[in-house]
Amino acid sequence: MSNHAEILNFDVAALAEKIRAKDLSPVEITEAYLERIDAHQGRLLAYITVTADDARDAARKAEAEIMAGNWRGPFHGIPIALKDLCNTRGVLTTGGSKILGDFVPNFDCTVWARLREAGAILLGKLNLHEFASGATNTNPHWGTCRNPHDLERIPGGSSGGSAAAIVAKMAAATIGTDTGGSIRIPAAFCGCVGMKQTWGRVSRFGVMPLADSLDHAGPITRTVRDAALMLEVIAGHDPHDSTSSNDPVPDYAQALTGDMKGVRVGFIKELITGLSDEVAHSFNGALRQMRILGADVDEVAVPHIETASIIATSIMLAEAAEYHEQWMRTRAHDYGADVRRMLEAGMMTPAIYYVRAQRSRAAILAETLKALDHFTVLAAPTAAIPAPRIDVGGRALSDNGHQIDMVASVLRFTAPFNVTGQPALAIPTGLAPNGLPLSMQIIGKPFDEATVFRVADAYERARGPLAEPKL
Amino acid sequence: MAKLNAETVKALALELFDYEFSDEAAGSVAHIVGAMANYSRRLHGIGLAGVQPPFGYPTLCAEAARLRRIV
């Protein structure tokens, strides 16, 4: 028996070892997390729904199975939570909206079905920007999720609850979704790991779409190892999603050698301008660290990568407007002002712009693949700034009170890899002098998540642990 | 810059979607779509001649096969 604080300090990999060895029970782990949620949910609003009773039932069942010698794998008995965009049978699934404010699905999304089958325990459903349609997680219907490092700052979005819950130790691992950066942006602003794997690597069945051709559902975790373990559970072909890949899923954990020798890291020249001083300093420090670890680090050009934001925006507006058209005709007043405006712009997006944006994707991917001819992985900051402030109007503000340009500050760095569909992992590179997390992305070749994990894990080991938020 | 104004946006939305824009929303959307028109034209500069859109026939067939299983 351990005390709750000690339990909460373990990542998934460590918990799994202790559960397997029967040193810790899923029941006491789940109780530790539910107690933590009780303590901090009121201030952080990381959750929309907490499924405490169901979690306790599932924990008792997992404990019985494990005690009988039927350990299923690393997620057996691990308490996790899902972005409330993921449909879950019998559990309120709102999409962070008023429109679906009382929607209880009768089916599970594949991501949850696979985690449940692996023995994971659902703690609840996590806050998000309404319908995943923004990067602040300022939600007019379910409350504004807060950054655990500074409650006056945004956690980032749209998967803000997923990242806030990880950093505040209100879940052992979570699922987010990413259309223009919605896994990586909150991971960067809150200080945890966010993995957007290759498009098609993970089924999107049962996850509400923002823009199908850019959407991904993936892990947000404390460590790279946990992200690797989680991706291994949720990845692979799904007959319910015809766009899911048939490529075999490797043993990602086996790639985590801690070794960066022979690795060539290309930092993207076009994405190291316009950075705040603290981001530039921290990113350069991370590159230095990788050199010390034996990597060969050099600059690489991806000449048209800056066009990716407009490509992603054109596609997202059109695809989102198509999905929401019926509700926009009948319930437009039930959307938050920013999401309604986005959908209105989508309704007026000509098909010509949409098709041209889709055709442009191959040109950008050709450029990143050319860069990867000479490098093992690419690197770039995840955002130009640390987490901005929330103001009363729900916008994100810089420290001098100006409204943040989210395209210039964030989407410019993350959206290119939704456009190309490549794997991109956000990993903290340290803390700014004011204690806010900073982050970089490691980007790989399509379907080569294993190499991304290898590089990120080796860096993470050398970087060491980050200071935790004072809650 | 595309010559899209608030009145045109309002008229199009009403005709196409039976959707009524407020004056403020129509003005804002006219600006957004106008900017998008400029950016979209600039995409020609990245060399799109002969580039296919990523809507492959195998995806179409796979989706049809999935629908046949559930319909």
mmCIF file of C-alpha atoms in Angstrom, chain A residues 91-463:
data_model
loop_
_atom_site.group_PDB
_atom_site.id
_atom_site.type_symbol
_atom_site.label_atom_id
_atom_site.label_comp_id
_atom_site.label_asym_id
_atom_site.label_seq_id
_atom_site.Cartn_x
_atom_site.Cartn_y
_atom_site.Cartn_z
ATOM 1 C CA VAL A 91 -21.410 8.408 -21.014
ATOM 2 C CA LEU A 92 -22.288 12.036 -21.773
ATOM 3 C CA THR A 93 -20.297 13.169 -24.844
ATOM 4 C CA THR A 94 -20.715 16.873 -25.493
ATOM 5 C CA GLY A 95 -17.963 17.886 -27.909
ATOM 6 C CA GLY A 96 -17.626 20.784 -25.486
ATOM 7 C CA SER A 97 -20.825 22.197 -26.958
ATOM 8 C CA LYS A 98 -24.292 23.255 -25.907
ATOM 9 C CA ILE A 99 -25.685 21.589 -29.012
ATOM 10 C CA LEU A 100 -24.672 18.133 -27.731
ATOM 11 C CA GLY A 101 -25.115 19.119 -24.091
ATOM 12 C CA ASP A 102 -27.194 16.046 -23.250
ATOM 13 C CA PHE A 103 -25.931 13.589 -25.877
ATOM 14 C CA VAL A 104 -25.257 10.067 -24.602
ATOM 15 C CA PRO A 105 -23.919 7.827 -27.402
ATOM 16 C CA ASN A 106 -24.758 4.148 -27.730
ATOM 17 C CA PHE A 107 -21.353 3.235 -29.105
ATOM 18 C CA ASP A 108 -17.656 3.639 -28.313
ATOM 19 C CA CYS A 109 -15.080 5.277 -30.533
ATOM 20 C CA THR A 110 -12.377 2.806 -31.549
ATOM 21 C CA VAL A 111 -9.688 4.577 -29.526
ATOM 22 C CA TRP A 112 -11.645 4.037 -26.308
ATOM 23 C CA ALA A 113 -12.737 0.538 -27.334
ATOM 24 C CA ARG A 114 -9.062 -0.444 -27.696
ATOM 25 C CA LEU A 115 -7.993 1.169 -24.438
ATOM 26 C CA ARG A 116 -10.929 -0.440 -22.606
ATOM 27 C CA GLU A 117 -10.014 -3.798 -24.103
ATOM 28 C CA ALA A 118 -6.450 -3.227 -22.869
ATOM 29 C CA GLY A 119 -7.880 -2.845 -19.362
ATOM 30 C CA ALA A 120 -7.752 0.954 -18.987
ATOM 31 C CA ILE A 121 -10.117 2.607 -16.519
ATOM 32 C CA LEU A 122 -12.099 5.666 -17.646
ATOM 33 C CA LEU A 123 -12.007 8.519 -15.123
ATOM 34 C CA GLY A 124 -14.109 10.798 -17.290
ATOM 35 C CA LYS A 125 -14.366 13.135 -20.244
ATOM 36 C CA LEU A 126 -12.142 16.156 -20.611
ATOM 37 C CA ASN A 127 -12.789 19.810 -21.352
ATOM 38 C CA LEU A 128 -11.955 21.215 -24.788
ATOM 39 C CA HIS A 129 -12.492 24.193 -27.042
ATOM 40 C CA GLU A 130 -16.052 23.848 -28.377
ATOM 41 C CA PHE A 131 -16.105 21.184 -31.114
ATOM 42 C CA ALA A 132 -12.264 21.325 -31.090
ATOM 43 C CA SER A 133 -12.582 24.549 -33.076
ATOM 44 C CA GLY A 134 -10.001 26.782 -31.408
ATOM 45 C CA ALA A 135 -6.674 26.870 -29.601
ATOM 46 C CA THR A 136 -7.522 28.478 -26.235
ATOM 47 C CA ASN A 137 -9.967 26.064 -24.532
ATOM 48 C CA THR A 138 -11.986 29.075 -23.435
ATOM 49 C CA ASN A 139 -15.357 27.364 -23.433
ATOM 50 C CA PRO A 140 -18.563 29.399 -22.974
ATOM 51 C CA HIS A 141 -20.678 26.326 -22.268
ATOM 52 C CA TRP A 142 -18.608 24.243 -19.829
ATOM 53 C CA GLY A 143 -16.225 26.819 -18.397
ATOM 54 C CA THR A 144 -12.700 27.886 -19.216
ATOM 55 C CA CYS A 145 -10.080 25.245 -18.537
ATOM 56 C CA ARG A 146 -7.033 26.724 -16.763
ATOM 57 C CA ASN A 147 -3.309 26.134 -17.091
ATOM 58 C CA PRO A 148 -2.009 24.296 -13.982
ATOM 59 C CA HIS A 149 1.207 26.369 -14.077
ATOM 60 C CA ASP A 150 -0.709 29.657 -13.893
ATOM 61 C CA LEU A 151 -4.474 29.731 -13.482
ATOM 62 C CA GLU A 152 -4.692 33.074 -15.281
ATOM 63 C CA ARG A 153 -3.321 31.520 -18.472
ATOM 64 C CA ILE A 154 -4.842 29.316 -21.144
ATOM 65 C CA PRO A 155 -3.899 25.626 -21.209
ATOM 66 C CA GLY A 156 -3.950 25.803 -25.011
ATOM 67 C CA GLY A 157 -6.374 23.955 -27.171
ATOM 68 C CA SER A 158 -8.314 22.458 -28.340
ATOM 69 C CA SER A 159 -7.345 19.524 -26.068
ATOM 70 C CA GLY A 160 -6.731 21.798 -23.069
ATOM 71 C CA GLY A 161 -8.413 19.531 -20.533
ATOM 72 C CA SER A 162 -6.343 16.574 -21.743
ATOM 73 C CA ALA A 163 -3.044 18.371 -21.118
ATOM 74 C CA ALA A 164 -4.118 20.146 -17.924
ATOM 75 C CA ALA A 165 -5.240 16.807 -16.450
ATOM 76 C CA ILE A 166 -1.844 15.222 -17.154
ATOM 77 C CA VAL A 167 0.196 18.030 -15.622
ATOM 78 C CA ALA A 168 -2.134 18.356 -12.614
ATOM 79 C CA LYS A 169 -1.990 14.551 -12.128
ATOM 80 C CA MET A 170 -5.732 14.218 -12.617
ATOM 81 C CA ALA A 171 -5.247 11.277 -15.039
ATOM 82 C CA ALA A 172 -2.341 8.942 -15.756
ATOM 83 C CA ALA A 173 -2.699 9.379 -19.528
ATOM 84 C CA THR A 174 -5.215 11.080 -21.801
ATOM 85 C CA ILE A 175 -6.393 11.195 -25.389
ATOM 86 C CA GLY A 176 -6.510 14.451 -27.351
ATOM 87 C CA THR A 177 -7.237 15.270 -30.964
ATOM 88 C CA ASP A 178 -5.228 17.390 -33.381
ATOM 89 C CA THR A 179 -6.427 19.127 -36.575
ATOM 90 C CA GLY A 180 -4.039 22.090 -36.633
ATOM 91 C CA GLY A 181 -2.051 21.457 -33.450
ATOM 92 C CA SER A 182 -4.675 20.637 -30.825
ATOM 93 C CA ILE A 183 -2.630 17.881 -29.145
ATOM 94 C CA ARG A 184 0.741 19.632 -29.399
ATOM 95 C CA ILE A 185 -0.316 23.186 -28.471
ATOM 96 C CA PRO A 186 -1.807 22.277 -25.065
ATOM 97 C CA ALA A 187 1.045 19.829 -24.448
ATOM 98 C CA ALA A 188 3.447 22.739 -25.050
ATOM 99 C CA PHE A 189 1.585 25.287 -22.929
ATOM 100 C CA CYS A 190 1.006 22.882 -20.012
ATOM 101 C CA GLY A 191 4.372 21.087 -20.138
ATOM 102 C CA CYS A 192 3.763 17.479 -21.149
ATOM 103 C CA VAL A 193 4.223 15.159 -24.127
ATOM 104 C CA GLY A 194 1.737 15.250 -27.019
ATOM 105 C CA MET A 195 1.990 12.826 -29.917
ATOM 106 C CA LYS A 196 0.250 13.473 -33.233
ATOM 107 C CA GLN A 197 1.064 10.309 -35.107
ATOM 108 C CA THR A 198 0.813 9.796 -38.872
ATOM 109 C CA TRP A 199 -2.648 10.460 -40.317
ATOM 110 C CA GLY A 200 -4.346 7.073 -40.698
ATOM 111 C CA ARG A 201 -2.202 5.356 -38.057
ATOM 112 C CA VAL A 202 -5.047 5.597 -35.508
ATOM 113 C CA SER A 203 -8.724 5.099 -36.266
ATOM 114 C CA ARG A 204 -10.918 8.199 -36.124
ATOM 115 C CA PHE A 205 -14.113 6.135 -35.897
ATOM 116 C CA GLY A 206 -16.412 7.618 -33.289
ATOM 117 C CA VAL A 207 -14.347 10.747 -32.732
ATOM 118 C CA MET A 208 -16.366 13.831 -33.712
ATOM 119 C CA PRO A 209 -14.675 15.443 -36.705
ATOM 120 C CA LEU A 210 -13.456 18.980 -37.059
ATOM 121 C CA ALA A 211 -11.905 18.387 -40.496
ATOM 122 C CA ASP A 212 -11.648 14.725 -41.478
ATOM 123 C CA SER A 213 -8.642 15.031 -43.749
ATOM 124 C CA LEU A 214 -6.567 16.774 -41.045
ATOM 125 C CA ASP A 215 -7.916 15.139 -37.850
ATOM 126 C CA HIS A 216 -5.885 12.834 -35.605
ATOM 127 C CA ALA A 217 -6.651 11.312 -32.181
ATOM 128 C CA GLY A 218 -3.532 10.624 -30.118
ATOM 129 C CA PRO A 219 -1.837 10.414 -26.718
ATOM 130 C CA ILE A 220 -1.084 13.199 -24.255
ATOM 131 C CA THR A 221 1.152 11.876 -21.492
ATOM 132 C CA ARG A 222 3.786 12.681 -18.895
ATOM 133 C CA THR A 223 6.613 10.948 -20.710
ATOM 134 C CA VAL A 224 7.618 9.830 -24.175
ATOM 135 C CA ARG A 225 7.575 6.230 -22.967
ATOM 136 C CA ASP A 226 3.936 6.560 -21.898
ATOM 137 C CA ALA A 227 3.020 8.042 -25.291
ATOM 138 C CA ALA A 228 4.740 5.105 -27.005
ATOM 139 C CA LEU A 229 2.882 2.598 -24.837
ATOM 140 C CA MET A 230 -0.455 4.316 -25.457
ATOM 141 C CA LEU A 231 0.017 4.642 -29.215
ATOM 142 C CA GLU A 232 0.783 0.945 -29.417
ATOM 143 C CA VAL A 233 -2.631 0.203 -27.880
ATOM 144 C CA ILE A 234 -4.682 2.523 -30.098
ATOM 145 C CA ALA A 235 -2.838 2.207 -33.432
ATOM 146 C CA GLY A 236 -3.639 -0.113 -36.304
ATOM 147 C CA HIS A 237 -6.268 -0.745 -38.935
ATOM 148 C CA ASP A 238 -9.909 -0.480 -37.972
ATOM 149 C CA PRO A 239 -12.612 -1.862 -40.272
ATOM 150 C CA HIS A 240 -14.879 0.995 -39.087
ATOM 151 C CA ASP A 241 -12.470 3.584 -40.534
ATOM 152 C CA SER A 242 -11.596 2.961 -44.173
ATOM 153 C CA THR A 243 -8.850 5.598 -43.992
ATOM 154 C CA SER A 244 -7.020 3.785 -41.190
ATOM 155 C CA SER A 245 -3.744 2.255 -42.282
ATOM 156 C CA ASN A 246 -3.008 -1.444 -42.745
ATOM 157 C CA ASP A 247 0.668 -0.872 -41.942
ATOM 158 C CA PRO A 248 1.849 -3.128 -39.107
ATOM 159 C CA VAL A 249 2.258 -1.399 -35.742
ATOM 160 C CA PRO A 250 5.802 -1.749 -34.393
ATOM 161 C CA ASP A 251 6.775 -2.333 -30.774
ATOM 162 C CA TYR A 252 7.333 1.346 -30.017
ATOM 163 C CA ALA A 253 8.741 0.751 -26.539
ATOM 164 C CA GLN A 254 11.541 -1.287 -28.084
ATOM 165 C CA ALA A 255 12.658 1.814 -30.008
ATOM 166 C CA LEU A 256 13.404 3.648 -26.761
ATOM 167 C CA THR A 257 17.100 2.894 -26.556
ATOM 168 C CA GLY A 258 18.166 6.217 -25.044
ATOM 169 C CA ASP A 259 20.743 6.434 -27.799
ATOM 170 C CA MET A 260 21.000 9.350 -30.225
ATOM 171 C CA LYS A 261 24.281 8.424 -31.869
ATOM 172 C CA GLY A 262 24.083 8.514 -35.657
ATOM 173 C CA VAL A 263 20.880 10.567 -35.567
ATOM 174 C CA ARG A 264 20.745 13.613 -37.864
ATOM 175 C CA VAL A 265 18.412 16.361 -36.640
ATOM 176 C CA GLY A 266 17.418 19.076 -39.109
ATOM 177 C CA PHE A 267 15.910 22.171 -37.518
ATOM 178 C CA ILE A 268 13.582 23.936 -39.930
ATOM 179 C CA LYS A 269 15.066 27.286 -40.928
ATOM 180 C CA GLU A 270 11.724 28.913 -41.709
ATOM 181 C CA LEU A 271 10.329 28.089 -38.258
ATOM 182 C CA ILE A 272 13.025 29.649 -36.076
ATOM 183 C CA THR A 273 12.026 33.258 -36.746
ATOM 184 C CA GLY A 274 9.538 35.317 -34.762
ATOM 185 C CA LEU A 275 10.195 33.408 -31.539
ATOM 186 C CA SER A 276 9.994 34.971 -28.092
ATOM 187 C CA ASP A 277 13.379 35.188 -26.367
ATOM 188 C CA GLU A 278 12.571 32.411 -23.905
ATOM 189 C CA VAL A 279 11.404 30.043 -26.667
ATOM 190 C CA ALA A 280 14.482 30.785 -28.813
ATOM 191 C CA HIS A 281 16.808 30.254 -25.829
ATOM 192 C CA SER A 282 15.142 27.021 -24.787
ATOM 193 C CA PHE A 283 14.970 25.618 -28.344
ATOM 194 C CA ASN A 284 18.677 26.345 -28.895
ATOM 195 C CA GLY A 285 19.420 24.671 -25.566
ATOM 196 C CA ALA A 286 17.532 21.568 -26.692
ATOM 197 C CA LEU A 287 19.508 21.453 -29.948
ATOM 198 C CA ARG A 288 22.743 21.761 -27.940
ATOM 199 C CA GLN A 289 21.615 18.915 -25.692
ATOM 200 C CA MET A 290 20.983 16.696 -28.699
ATOM 201 C CA ARG A 291 24.472 17.481 -30.034
ATOM 202 C CA ILE A 292 25.947 16.496 -26.664
ATOM 203 C CA LEU A 293 24.033 13.219 -26.946
ATOM 204 C CA GLY A 294 25.816 12.516 -30.220
ATOM 205 C CA ALA A 295 23.312 13.773 -32.766
ATOM 206 C CA ASP A 296 24.432 15.686 -35.823
ATOM 207 C CA VAL A 297 22.303 18.857 -35.788
ATOM 208 C CA ASP A 298 22.031 21.249 -38.717
ATOM 209 C CA GLU A 299 19.678 23.717 -40.375
ATOM 210 C CA VAL A 300 17.390 22.576 -43.185
ATOM 211 C CA ALA A 301 15.114 24.523 -45.514
ATOM 212 C CA VAL A 302 11.470 23.701 -46.198
ATOM 213 C CA PRO A 303 10.874 26.691 -48.464
ATOM 214 C CA HIS A 304 7.071 26.835 -48.600
ATOM 215 C CA ILE A 305 6.261 25.582 -45.111
ATOM 216 C CA GLU A 306 4.851 28.992 -44.172
ATOM 217 C CA THR A 307 1.976 28.449 -46.618
ATOM 218 C CA ALA A 308 0.784 25.478 -44.564
ATOM 219 C CA SER A 309 -1.257 27.628 -42.171
ATOM 220 C CA ILE A 310 -3.452 28.954 -44.962
ATOM 221 C CA ILE A 311 -3.682 25.489 -46.534
ATOM 222 C CA ALA A 312 -4.824 24.004 -43.216
ATOM 223 C CA THR A 313 -7.226 26.876 -42.560
ATOM 224 C CA SER A 314 -8.872 26.633 -45.996
ATOM 225 C CA ILE A 315 -9.387 22.891 -45.581
ATOM 226 C CA MET A 316 -10.540 23.131 -41.970
ATOM 227 C CA LEU A 317 -13.083 25.878 -42.650
ATOM 228 C CA ALA A 318 -14.659 24.017 -45.561
ATOM 229 C CA GLU A 319 -14.750 20.561 -43.960
ATOM 230 C CA ALA A 320 -16.015 21.891 -40.612
ATOM 231 C CA ALA A 321 -18.745 23.936 -42.288
ATOM 232 C CA GLU A 322 -19.906 20.853 -44.179
ATOM 233 C CA TYR A 323 -20.154 18.808 -40.953
ATOM 234 C CA HIS A 324 -21.995 21.583 -39.078
ATOM 235 C CA GLU A 325 -24.257 22.838 -41.876
ATOM 236 C CA GLN A 326 -27.483 21.401 -40.511
ATOM 237 C CA TRP A 327 -26.901 22.752 -36.999
ATOM 238 C CA MET A 328 -25.891 26.129 -38.415
ATOM 239 C CA ARG A 329 -29.265 26.309 -40.191
ATOM 240 C CA THR A 330 -31.249 25.404 -37.091
ATOM 241 C CA ARG A 331 -29.179 26.126 -33.956
ATOM 242 C CA ALA A 332 -26.607 28.763 -34.875
ATOM 243 C CA HIS A 333 -27.376 30.715 -31.694
ATOM 244 C CA ASP A 334 -26.230 27.719 -29.613
ATOM 245 C CA TYR A 335 -22.600 28.010 -30.794
ATOM 246 C CA GLY A 336 -20.046 30.168 -28.998
ATOM 247 C CA ALA A 337 -19.296 33.402 -30.869
ATOM 248 C CA ASP A 338 -15.829 32.386 -32.102
ATOM 249 C CA VAL A 339 -16.896 28.954 -33.348
ATOM 250 C CA ARG A 340 -19.978 30.373 -35.059
ATOM 251 C CA ARG A 341 -17.799 32.935 -36.843
ATOM 252 C CA MET A 342 -15.403 30.206 -37.983
ATOM 253 C CA LEU A 343 -18.274 28.149 -39.381
ATOM 254 C CA GLU A 344 -19.783 31.192 -41.081
ATOM 255 C CA ALA A 345 -16.450 31.761 -42.821
ATOM 256 C CA GLY A 346 -16.449 28.100 -43.809
ATOM 257 C CA MET A 347 -19.896 28.421 -45.396
ATOM 258 C CA MET A 348 -18.499 31.123 -47.647
ATOM 259 C CA THR A 349 -15.264 29.297 -48.578
ATOM 260 C CA PRO A 350 -15.337 28.606 -52.343
ATOM 261 C CA ALA A 351 -14.741 25.002 -53.411
ATOM 262 C CA ILE A 352 -11.894 26.242 -55.609
ATOM 263 C CA TYR A 353 -9.885 27.309 -52.536
ATOM 264 C CA TYR A 354 -10.581 23.999 -50.841
ATOM 265 C CA VAL A 355 -9.422 21.863 -53.765
ATOM 266 C CA ARG A 356 -6.371 24.051 -54.328
ATOM 267 C CA ALA A 357 -5.443 23.722 -50.664
ATOM 268 C CA GLN A 358 -5.790 19.941 -50.897
ATOM 269 C CA ARG A 359 -3.561 19.843 -53.991
ATOM 270 C CA SER A 360 -0.981 21.981 -52.205
ATOM 271 C CA ARG A 361 -0.510 19.354 -49.495
ATOM 272 C CA ALA A 362 1.557 17.082 -51.744
ATOM 273 C CA ALA A 363 3.889 19.955 -52.596
ATOM 274 C CA ILE A 364 4.563 20.690 -48.922
ATOM 275 C CA LEU A 365 5.012 16.995 -48.094
ATOM 276 C CA ALA A 366 7.450 16.670 -50.996
ATOM 277 C CA GLU A 367 9.522 19.462 -49.435
ATOM 278 C CA THR A 368 9.568 17.939 -45.938
ATOM 279 C CA LEU A 369 10.421 14.506 -47.379
ATOM 280 C CA LYS A 370 13.263 16.057 -49.355
ATOM 281 C CA ALA A 371 14.549 17.543 -46.098
ATOM 282 C CA LEU A 372 14.291 14.094 -44.534
ATOM 283 C CA ASP A 373 16.491 12.653 -47.284
ATOM 284 C CA HIS A 374 19.362 14.183 -45.357
ATOM 285 C CA PHE A 375 18.060 14.014 -41.791
ATOM 286 C CA THR A 376 16.661 11.338 -39.486
ATOM 287 C CA VAL A 377 14.089 13.711 -38.003
ATOM 288 C CA LEU A 378 13.182 17.400 -38.247
ATOM 289 C CA ALA A 379 12.839 19.751 -35.271
ATOM 290 C CA ALA A 380 10.987 23.009 -34.692
ATOM 291 C CA PRO A 381 9.532 24.934 -31.770
ATOM 292 C CA THR A 382 5.934 23.964 -30.932
ATOM 293 C CA ALA A 383 4.873 27.572 -30.357
ATOM 294 C CA ALA A 384 6.555 30.978 -30.609
ATOM 295 C CA ILE A 385 5.466 31.922 -27.092
ATOM 296 C CA PRO A 386 4.668 30.359 -23.734
ATOM 297 C CA ALA A 387 1.019 30.146 -22.654
ATOM 298 C CA PRO A 388 -0.705 33.520 -23.053
ATOM 299 C CA ARG A 389 -3.112 35.072 -20.572
ATOM 300 C CA ILE A 390 -6.873 34.633 -20.580
ATOM 301 C CA ASP A 391 -8.838 37.845 -20.534
ATOM 302 C CA VAL A 392 -12.438 38.273 -19.509
ATOM 303 C CA GLY A 393 -13.643 38.132 -23.102
ATOM 304 C CA GLY A 394 -12.187 34.679 -23.498
ATOM 305 C CA ARG A 395 -9.450 35.721 -25.892
ATOM 306 C CA ALA A 396 -5.769 34.957 -25.415
ATOM 307 C CA LEU A 397 -3.626 37.938 -24.511
ATOM 308 C CA SER A 398 0.110 38.529 -24.481
ATOM 309 C CA ASP A 399 1.769 39.775 -21.296
ATOM 310 C CA ASN A 400 1.559 43.358 -22.564
ATOM 311 C CA GLY A 401 -2.196 43.021 -23.013
ATOM 312 C CA HIS A 402 -2.366 42.687 -26.796
ATOM 313 C CA GLN A 403 -4.526 40.006 -28.353
ATOM 314 C CA ILE A 404 -2.435 37.054 -29.523
ATOM 315 C CA ASP A 405 -2.319 36.264 -33.235
ATOM 316 C CA MET A 406 -2.779 32.511 -32.899
ATOM 317 C CA VAL A 407 -1.750 31.823 -36.512
ATOM 318 C CA ALA A 408 1.585 33.629 -36.156
ATOM 319 C CA SER A 409 2.245 32.363 -32.626
ATOM 320 C CA VAL A 410 1.113 28.767 -32.807
ATOM 321 C CA LEU A 411 -0.546 27.344 -35.948
ATOM 322 C CA ARG A 412 2.423 28.390 -38.071
ATOM 323 C CA PHE A 413 4.503 25.776 -36.216
ATOM 324 C CA THR A 414 2.003 22.950 -35.784
ATOM 325 C CA ALA A 415 -0.374 23.054 -38.785
ATOM 326 C CA PRO A 416 2.301 22.103 -41.366
ATOM 327 C CA PHE A 417 2.342 18.554 -40.023
ATOM 328 C CA ASN A 418 -1.427 18.228 -40.200
ATOM 329 C CA VAL A 419 -1.113 19.300 -43.824
ATOM 330 C CA THR A 420 1.604 16.694 -44.474
ATOM 331 C CA GLY A 421 0.144 14.083 -42.100
ATOM 332 C CA GLN A 422 3.601 13.286 -40.698
ATOM 333 C CA PRO A 423 4.177 12.212 -37.089
ATOM 334 C CA ALA A 424 5.052 15.174 -34.856
ATOM 335 C CA LEU A 425 5.669 14.940 -31.127
ATOM 336 C CA ALA A 426 5.699 17.916 -28.757
ATOM 337 C CA ILE A 427 8.106 17.600 -25.842
ATOM 338 C CA PRO A 428 8.913 20.156 -23.120
ATOM 339 C CA THR A 429 12.350 21.784 -23.390
ATOM 340 C CA GLY A 430 12.248 23.509 -20.013
ATOM 341 C CA LEU A 431 10.578 26.357 -18.202
ATOM 342 C CA ALA A 432 10.696 30.086 -18.908
ATOM 343 C CA PRO A 433 11.953 32.370 -16.113
ATOM 344 C CA ASN A 434 8.310 32.921 -15.097
ATOM 345 C CA GLY A 435 7.819 29.168 -14.706
ATOM 346 C CA LEU A 436 5.825 28.538 -17.892
ATOM 347 C CA PRO A 437 6.652 25.451 -19.988
ATOM 348 C CA LEU A 438 8.379 25.666 -23.383
ATOM 349 C CA SER A 439 8.369 22.971 -26.049
ATOM 350 C CA MET A 440 9.772 21.676 -29.316
ATOM 351 C CA GLN A 441 8.481 19.284 -31.938
ATOM 352 C CA ILE A 442 10.271 16.238 -33.306
ATOM 353 C CA ILE A 443 8.913 15.401 -36.757
ATOM 354 C CA GLY A 444 9.446 12.128 -38.602
ATOM 355 C CA LYS A 445 8.789 10.365 -41.862
ATOM 356 C CA PRO A 446 5.238 9.079 -42.422
ATOM 357 C CA PHE A 447 4.610 5.957 -40.308
ATOM 358 C CA ASP A 448 8.008 6.214 -38.623
ATOM 359 C CA GLU A 449 6.740 7.104 -35.169
ATOM 360 C CA ALA A 450 9.331 4.712 -33.723
ATOM 361 C CA THR A 451 12.205 7.012 -34.708
ATOM 362 C CA VAL A 452 10.376 10.073 -33.388
ATOM 363 C CA PHE A 453 9.895 8.295 -30.055
ATOM 364 C CA ARG A 454 13.538 7.168 -30.012
ATOM 365 C CA VAL A 455 14.887 10.696 -30.481
ATOM 366 C CA ALA A 456 12.386 12.336 -28.109
ATOM 367 C CA ASP A 457 12.982 9.733 -25.401
ATOM 368 C CA ALA A 458 16.758 10.112 -25.554
ATOM 369 C CA TYR A 459 16.392 13.889 -25.268
ATOM 370 C CA GLU A 460 13.865 13.572 -22.423
ATOM 371 C CA ARG A 461 16.210 11.360 -20.404
ATOM 372 C CA ALA A 462 19.007 13.913 -20.755
ATOM 373 C CA ARG A 463 16.737 16.881 -20.019
#
